[in-house]
Structures are given as C-alpha cells and as structure tokens.
Amino acid sequence: MDKLTVIAGTLFTLADIFAIVSLAMPDWIISDVGGETRLGLLWSCMTVYNRPQICFTPTLQPEWLLALICIFLGCICITTTIILLTSSYWDRNVVPYARWVGFTALVLFCLAAVIFPMGFHIDEIGGQPYQLPNSHQVGISYILFVLSLWIIVISELFAGKVCLPHF
C-alpha cells in the first residue's frame, strides 16, 4: 500500500466521522428567536423561554428525508471505500472499485447538499427554498457535513492519484 492510498484512506475515515457526527447532532439549522431552536435530520431540540429543553424525532419533509437518505447511503459508500482501500494492502486490484465507490459517496453527498436547502420552507423555519430567513442560520452540523463533502473531494484526488505533488 503506497503513501497516497494511506492518505486517501485516512481522509475518507475523517470524512465519514464528520458526516456521522453531523447526523448525530441536531444543529443543522439554529435560531435564538423566542428561545433556542435546533433543527436536525435525525432529531430536533427546542428550548422555549428558559423552560427545559425538549428533544424529539422530527417528521421530515420530503426534501430533508431525501437528503438524509443520500447522506446515509453516502456514509455506507465511504465505509465501503475505507474497507476496499484497506484490503488493497493484499490485493491492488480493488483500488479502482474503491475509487468508484468513493466517487458514488461524493455524488450522494453533493445531491444532499443541493437538496437540503430546498427544505427551508418548513413551518419551523418559515423561509423559501434556498432562502434561509434572517432569524435562522446554519449550525455546526451542516458545516461539518459540508466539510465532510470537501474532504471526500480531496480523498478522491488522492485515491485517483490525480493532482499529485511533484517532489
């Protein structure tokens, strides 16, 4: 296994961790108006006027449900890519499959990144597709997800041995 494959595997692992952590936290969209609202794909939390925080599983609109499915399938693809890159230590013939599965994860994450803002029209937010109102902002979960997407892009470059530095 060469250095670039190890770097790609490490970056894919980091991207997978960021994506899973982003799904686990309810901080995709946040607001401080009338208390604290934290909306997520798997769960949401609300604190109304200094009362105890209430967390619940949200009923997702189709846009956010589709984004969740894309992210979930993307995480499965990333994990599969990591396994394939690890197995390339014994069989170099699996590297092209790892590249394609990693590319599939990239496409799924890009789809989720485009589809998610379409759901800004939900009642809890009150915006329009792709237009978040001034009272709401993206939270750390969304930022981690986008960071994960960029790390996958860089990982693909290393896995595909594209844009290699010349030493």
mmCIF file of C-alpha atoms in Angstrom:
data_model
loop_
_atom_site.group_PDB
_atom_site.id
_atom_site.type_symbol
_atom_site.label_atom_id
_atom_site.label_comp_id
_atom_site.label_asym_id
_atom_site.label_seq_id
_atom_site.Cartn_x
_atom_site.Cartn_y
_atom_site.Cartn_z
ATOM 1 C CA MET A 1 0.000 0.000 0.000
ATOM 2 C CA ASP A 2 1.535 3.307 -1.042
ATOM 3 C CA LYS A 3 1.505 6.582 0.867
ATOM 4 C CA LEU A 4 -1.215 8.149 -1.278
ATOM 5 C CA THR A 5 -3.567 5.250 -0.609
ATOM 6 C CA VAL A 6 -2.936 5.603 3.135
ATOM 7 C CA ILE A 7 -3.608 9.338 2.936
ATOM 8 C CA ALA A 8 -6.803 8.730 0.949
ATOM 9 C CA GLY A 9 -7.985 6.118 3.466
ATOM 10 C CA THR A 10 -7.260 8.464 6.373
ATOM 11 C CA LEU A 11 -9.114 11.325 4.719
ATOM 12 C CA PHE A 12 -12.089 9.084 3.866
ATOM 13 C CA THR A 13 -12.191 7.991 7.520
ATOM 14 C CA LEU A 14 -12.156 11.613 8.658
ATOM 15 C CA ALA A 15 -14.959 12.471 6.215
ATOM 16 C CA ASP A 16 -17.021 9.520 7.456
ATOM 17 C CA ILE A 17 -16.574 10.596 11.085
ATOM 18 C CA PHE A 18 -17.589 14.190 10.307
ATOM 19 C CA ALA A 19 -20.679 13.044 8.395
ATOM 20 C CA ILE A 20 -21.796 10.670 11.151
ATOM 21 C CA VAL A 21 -21.234 13.317 13.843
ATOM 22 C CA SER A 22 -23.201 15.848 11.789
ATOM 23 C CA LEU A 23 -26.125 13.431 11.574
ATOM 24 C CA ALA A 24 -25.990 12.707 15.303
ATOM 25 C CA MET A 25 -26.291 16.364 16.316
ATOM 26 C CA PRO A 26 -29.480 18.463 15.956
ATOM 27 C CA ASP A 27 -27.627 21.593 14.869
ATOM 28 C CA TRP A 28 -28.316 21.758 11.125
ATOM 29 C CA ILE A 29 -30.441 24.900 11.403
ATOM 30 C CA ILE A 30 -30.447 27.012 14.564
ATOM 31 C CA SER A 31 -32.387 30.020 15.825
ATOM 32 C CA ASP A 32 -32.413 32.074 19.018
ATOM 33 C CA VAL A 33 -35.777 33.767 18.423
ATOM 34 C CA GLY A 34 -38.236 33.095 21.287
ATOM 35 C CA GLY A 35 -35.877 30.601 22.892
ATOM 36 C CA GLU A 36 -33.491 28.230 21.205
ATOM 37 C CA THR A 37 -34.436 26.049 18.247
ATOM 38 C CA ARG A 38 -32.036 23.435 16.881
ATOM 39 C CA LEU A 39 -33.313 21.514 13.873
ATOM 40 C CA GLY A 40 -31.635 18.348 12.651
ATOM 41 C CA LEU A 41 -32.281 15.459 10.315
ATOM 42 C CA LEU A 42 -32.470 12.755 12.991
ATOM 43 C CA TRP A 43 -33.666 14.850 15.920
ATOM 44 C CA SER A 44 -34.539 18.405 16.872
ATOM 45 C CA CYS A 45 -34.392 20.273 20.177
ATOM 46 C CA MET A 46 -36.289 23.317 21.400
ATOM 47 C CA THR A 47 -35.993 25.481 24.481
ATOM 48 C CA VAL A 48 -38.871 27.922 24.896
ATOM 49 C CA TYR A 49 -38.320 30.883 27.231
ATOM 50 C CA ASN A 50 -35.907 29.222 29.670
ATOM 51 C CA ARG A 51 -38.010 26.084 30.098
ATOM 52 C CA PRO A 52 -36.328 22.665 29.995
ATOM 53 C CA GLN A 53 -35.058 21.601 26.594
ATOM 54 C CA ILE A 54 -37.332 19.252 24.667
ATOM 55 C CA CYS A 55 -35.789 16.957 22.049
ATOM 56 C CA PHE A 56 -37.821 14.895 19.613
ATOM 57 C CA THR A 57 -37.594 12.991 16.359
ATOM 58 C CA PRO A 58 -38.866 15.312 13.643
ATOM 59 C CA THR A 59 -41.308 14.448 10.916
ATOM 60 C CA LEU A 60 -39.142 15.257 7.924
ATOM 61 C CA GLN A 61 -40.366 16.968 4.802
ATOM 62 C CA PRO A 62 -39.593 15.058 1.567
ATOM 63 C CA GLU A 63 -36.574 17.257 0.784
ATOM 64 C CA TRP A 64 -34.900 16.639 4.135
ATOM 65 C CA LEU A 65 -35.842 12.960 4.077
ATOM 66 C CA LEU A 66 -34.196 12.586 0.660
ATOM 67 C CA ALA A 67 -31.106 14.471 1.907
ATOM 68 C CA LEU A 68 -30.955 12.140 4.937
ATOM 69 C CA ILE A 69 -31.174 9.071 2.697
ATOM 70 C CA CYS A 70 -28.404 10.421 0.441
ATOM 71 C CA ILE A 71 -26.155 11.133 3.430
ATOM 72 C CA PHE A 72 -26.853 7.719 4.967
ATOM 73 C CA LEU A 73 -26.086 5.917 1.696
ATOM 74 C CA GLY A 74 -23.015 8.136 1.242
ATOM 75 C CA CYS A 75 -21.728 7.086 4.672
ATOM 76 C CA ILE A 76 -22.188 3.444 3.705
ATOM 77 C CA CYS A 77 -20.228 4.098 0.489
ATOM 78 C CA ILE A 78 -17.436 5.849 2.403
ATOM 79 C CA THR A 79 -17.190 2.947 4.863
ATOM 80 C CA THR A 80 -17.068 0.518 1.939
ATOM 81 C CA THR A 81 -14.344 2.633 0.329
ATOM 82 C CA ILE A 82 -12.297 2.521 3.535
ATOM 83 C CA ILE A 83 -12.644 -1.275 3.662
ATOM 84 C CA LEU A 84 -11.633 -1.590 -0.004
ATOM 85 C CA LEU A 85 -8.629 0.704 0.441
ATOM 86 C CA THR A 86 -7.559 -1.313 3.473
ATOM 87 C CA SER A 87 -7.931 -4.576 1.554
ATOM 88 C CA SER A 88 -5.779 -3.117 -1.225
ATOM 89 C CA TYR A 89 -2.819 -3.943 1.005
ATOM 90 C CA TRP A 90 -3.341 -7.583 -0.011
ATOM 91 C CA ASP A 91 -4.893 -7.095 -3.465
ATOM 92 C CA ARG A 92 -4.112 -3.961 -5.529
ATOM 93 C CA ASN A 93 -6.905 -4.848 -7.959
ATOM 94 C CA VAL A 94 -9.585 -3.484 -5.586
ATOM 95 C CA VAL A 95 -8.315 0.127 -5.749
ATOM 96 C CA PRO A 96 -10.365 1.032 -8.866
ATOM 97 C CA TYR A 97 -13.502 -0.233 -7.102
ATOM 98 C CA ALA A 98 -12.643 1.868 -4.054
ATOM 99 C CA ARG A 99 -12.316 4.937 -6.283
ATOM 100 C CA TRP A 100 -15.729 4.352 -7.843
ATOM 101 C CA VAL A 101 -17.449 3.682 -4.540
ATOM 102 C CA GLY A 102 -15.807 6.821 -3.127
ATOM 103 C CA PHE A 103 -16.988 8.762 -6.164
ATOM 104 C CA THR A 104 -20.519 7.447 -5.570
ATOM 105 C CA ALA A 105 -20.311 8.754 -1.993
ATOM 106 C CA LEU A 106 -19.209 12.119 -3.371
ATOM 107 C CA VAL A 107 -22.178 12.257 -5.753
ATOM 108 C CA LEU A 108 -24.598 11.314 -2.952
ATOM 109 C CA PHE A 109 -23.192 13.975 -0.634
ATOM 110 C CA CYS A 110 -23.393 16.582 -3.404
ATOM 111 C CA LEU A 111 -27.021 15.637 -4.002
ATOM 112 C CA ALA A 112 -27.746 16.010 -0.286
ATOM 113 C CA ALA A 113 -26.019 19.403 -0.212
ATOM 114 C CA VAL A 114 -28.202 20.621 -3.086
ATOM 115 C CA ILE A 115 -31.450 19.070 -1.827
ATOM 116 C CA PHE A 116 -31.210 20.071 1.861
ATOM 117 C CA PRO A 117 -31.705 23.857 1.337
ATOM 118 C CA MET A 118 -34.880 23.139 -0.624
ATOM 119 C CA GLY A 119 -36.455 22.288 2.740
ATOM 120 C CA PHE A 120 -36.082 25.787 4.198
ATOM 121 C CA HIS A 121 -39.811 26.285 3.623
ATOM 122 C CA ILE A 122 -40.862 24.111 6.592
ATOM 123 C CA ASP A 123 -43.097 25.690 9.254
ATOM 124 C CA GLU A 124 -40.335 25.737 11.897
ATOM 125 C CA ILE A 125 -38.163 27.894 9.630
ATOM 126 C CA GLY A 126 -40.650 29.816 7.515
ATOM 127 C CA GLY A 127 -38.284 30.576 4.658
ATOM 128 C CA GLN A 128 -38.307 29.742 0.994
ATOM 129 C CA PRO A 129 -36.331 27.033 -0.798
ATOM 130 C CA TYR A 130 -32.651 28.079 -0.774
ATOM 131 C CA GLN A 131 -33.532 31.219 1.262
ATOM 132 C CA LEU A 132 -32.987 30.925 4.984
ATOM 133 C CA PRO A 133 -34.696 33.786 6.866
ATOM 134 C CA ASN A 134 -32.562 36.199 8.894
ATOM 135 C CA SER A 135 -33.862 34.690 12.151
ATOM 136 C CA HIS A 136 -32.228 31.329 11.366
ATOM 137 C CA GLN A 137 -28.706 30.271 10.493
ATOM 138 C CA VAL A 138 -26.881 27.083 9.576
ATOM 139 C CA GLY A 139 -25.388 25.258 12.541
ATOM 140 C CA ILE A 140 -22.264 23.263 13.189
ATOM 141 C CA SER A 141 -23.834 20.030 11.894
ATOM 142 C CA TYR A 142 -24.347 21.480 8.439
ATOM 143 C CA ILE A 143 -20.845 22.933 8.488
ATOM 144 C CA LEU A 144 -19.391 19.521 9.435
ATOM 145 C CA PHE A 145 -21.368 17.909 6.629
ATOM 146 C CA VAL A 146 -20.042 20.386 4.040
ATOM 147 C CA LEU A 147 -16.531 19.918 5.437
ATOM 148 C CA SER A 148 -17.010 16.167 5.058
ATOM 149 C CA LEU A 149 -18.022 16.691 1.436
ATOM 150 C CA TRP A 150 -14.846 18.696 0.717
ATOM 151 C CA ILE A 151 -12.678 16.098 2.436
ATOM 152 C CA ILE A 152 -14.234 13.443 0.165
ATOM 153 C CA VAL A 153 -13.248 15.539 -2.864
ATOM 154 C CA ILE A 154 -9.655 15.697 -1.630
ATOM 155 C CA SER A 155 -9.722 11.983 -0.760
ATOM 156 C CA GLU A 156 -10.857 11.145 -4.273
ATOM 157 C CA LEU A 157 -7.952 13.121 -5.689
ATOM 158 C CA PHE A 158 -5.511 11.107 -3.577
ATOM 159 C CA ALA A 159 -7.263 7.789 -4.290
ATOM 160 C CA GLY A 160 -7.266 8.528 -8.005
ATOM 161 C CA LYS A 161 -3.682 9.764 -7.828
ATOM 162 C CA VAL A 162 -4.799 12.937 -9.605
ATOM 163 C CA CYS A 163 -3.152 16.307 -8.994
ATOM 164 C CA LEU A 164 -0.151 14.684 -7.393
ATOM 165 C CA PRO A 165 2.576 16.864 -5.966
ATOM 166 C CA HIS A 166 5.911 16.555 -7.770
ATOM 167 C CA PHE A 167 8.844 16.121 -5.405
#
